[in-house]
C-alpha cells in the first residue's frame, strides 16, 4: 500500500515471540497476524510500556504460534468504506463515546463477540456518520485506491483510522466482509436506500456481469 502512496500505521513483525530490533513509534497495539474477527485483540492490547509489549508479544506467539503484528496505535476516529461493484456506500463510523473510561478505543474481541460486555455497548456502529465533505471524499478515494492497489473486486470493506491531523490510515482490507443483515456492510446499504435485498441483488448482479465479461468465446 505504501508503494501506492497509501498510509498504513508504522509496524514491525515478530516471527519468534521476541521483539524486533526496530519498533514503530509508541504506543503500540499487538495482533496475531493471521487471525480474523479481532481474535487475540483485547482491551490491554494497547500499551506504551516496552516491558508489557515484550510480554504481550511473547504470550500471543505462545498461544497462536504465528507471527505477531506490532503497530503504532493510531488514536482517532475509526471509519469504514464499503464498496459494491463500482459503487461507494455511505461512510460508517464506530462510535466509541460509550467506551468505559480508561479503555482504548478499539474493536477488540469483547467489542465484537461479547454482547453483554461494556466494550460491546461502548463501540456501536453509526451509519451514515457526520464527516466534513472534503474529508469524506478523501476517505472514499483512499478506499477505492486501496482496493485497486490490491486488485480487490466485487464487494469489500476498508477500515480506516483518521488521526487528529486528519491523516488517513488503512487498518484493514476485508475482501469478503460479513454480509449478514446486521453487519456493517448491510447497514451501509440501508443508509444508501438499497435495503438488504438490494445489497444481495447488486452483489449477484456484479458477479454475473463480471463472469460474462471474463468468458472467452
Short mmCIF file of N, CA and C in Angstrom, two decimals, residues 5 9 15 28 81 91 93 122 130 167 171 194 200-201 212:
data_model
loop_
_atom_site.label_atom_id
_atom_site.label_comp_id
_atom_site.label_asym_id
_atom_site.label_seq_id
_atom_site.Cartn_x
_atom_site.Cartn_y
_atom_site.Cartn_z
N UNK A 5 1.39 5.06 -2.22
CA UNK A 5 1.18 6.32 -1.52
C UNK A 5 0.03 6.28 -0.53
N UNK A 9 -0.48 2.22 9.43
CA UNK A 9 0.26 2.50 10.66
C UNK A 9 1.68 1.94 10.58
N UNK A 15 8.41 -12.78 14.48
CA UNK A 15 8.18 -14.12 13.95
C UNK A 15 8.46 -15.23 14.97
N UNK A 28 1.77 1.17 21.24
CA UNK A 28 1.68 0.04 20.32
C UNK A 28 0.40 -0.74 20.54
N UNK A 81 -15.24 2.20 4.79
CA UNK A 81 -15.69 2.43 3.42
C UNK A 81 -16.19 1.11 2.86
N UNK A 91 -20.45 6.41 4.33
CA UNK A 91 -19.45 6.08 5.33
C UNK A 91 -20.10 5.63 6.63
N UNK A 93 -19.14 4.69 10.86
CA UNK A 93 -18.16 5.02 11.90
C UNK A 93 -18.44 4.20 13.15
N UNK A 122 -20.09 -0.06 24.22
CA UNK A 122 -19.38 1.20 24.02
C UNK A 122 -18.76 1.36 22.66
N UNK A 130 -21.35 11.69 10.47
CA UNK A 130 -21.12 13.10 10.15
C UNK A 130 -19.62 13.33 9.93
N UNK A 167 -5.01 12.77 9.02
CA UNK A 167 -4.29 11.81 8.19
C UNK A 167 -5.05 10.49 8.22
N UNK A 171 -6.34 0.46 8.20
CA UNK A 171 -6.12 -0.56 9.22
C UNK A 171 -6.25 -1.96 8.65
N UNK A 194 -30.75 1.02 -0.32
CA UNK A 194 -30.84 -0.23 -1.06
C UNK A 194 -31.72 -1.25 -0.34
N UNK A 200 -27.81 -7.68 -1.66
CA UNK A 200 -27.54 -9.02 -2.19
C UNK A 200 -27.73 -9.04 -3.70
N UNK A 201 -28.77 -8.37 -4.18
CA UNK A 201 -29.02 -8.32 -5.62
C UNK A 201 -27.87 -7.68 -6.37
N UNK A 212 -19.59 -12.91 -17.19
CA UNK A 212 -19.84 -12.82 -18.63
C UNK A 212 -18.69 -12.10 -19.33
#
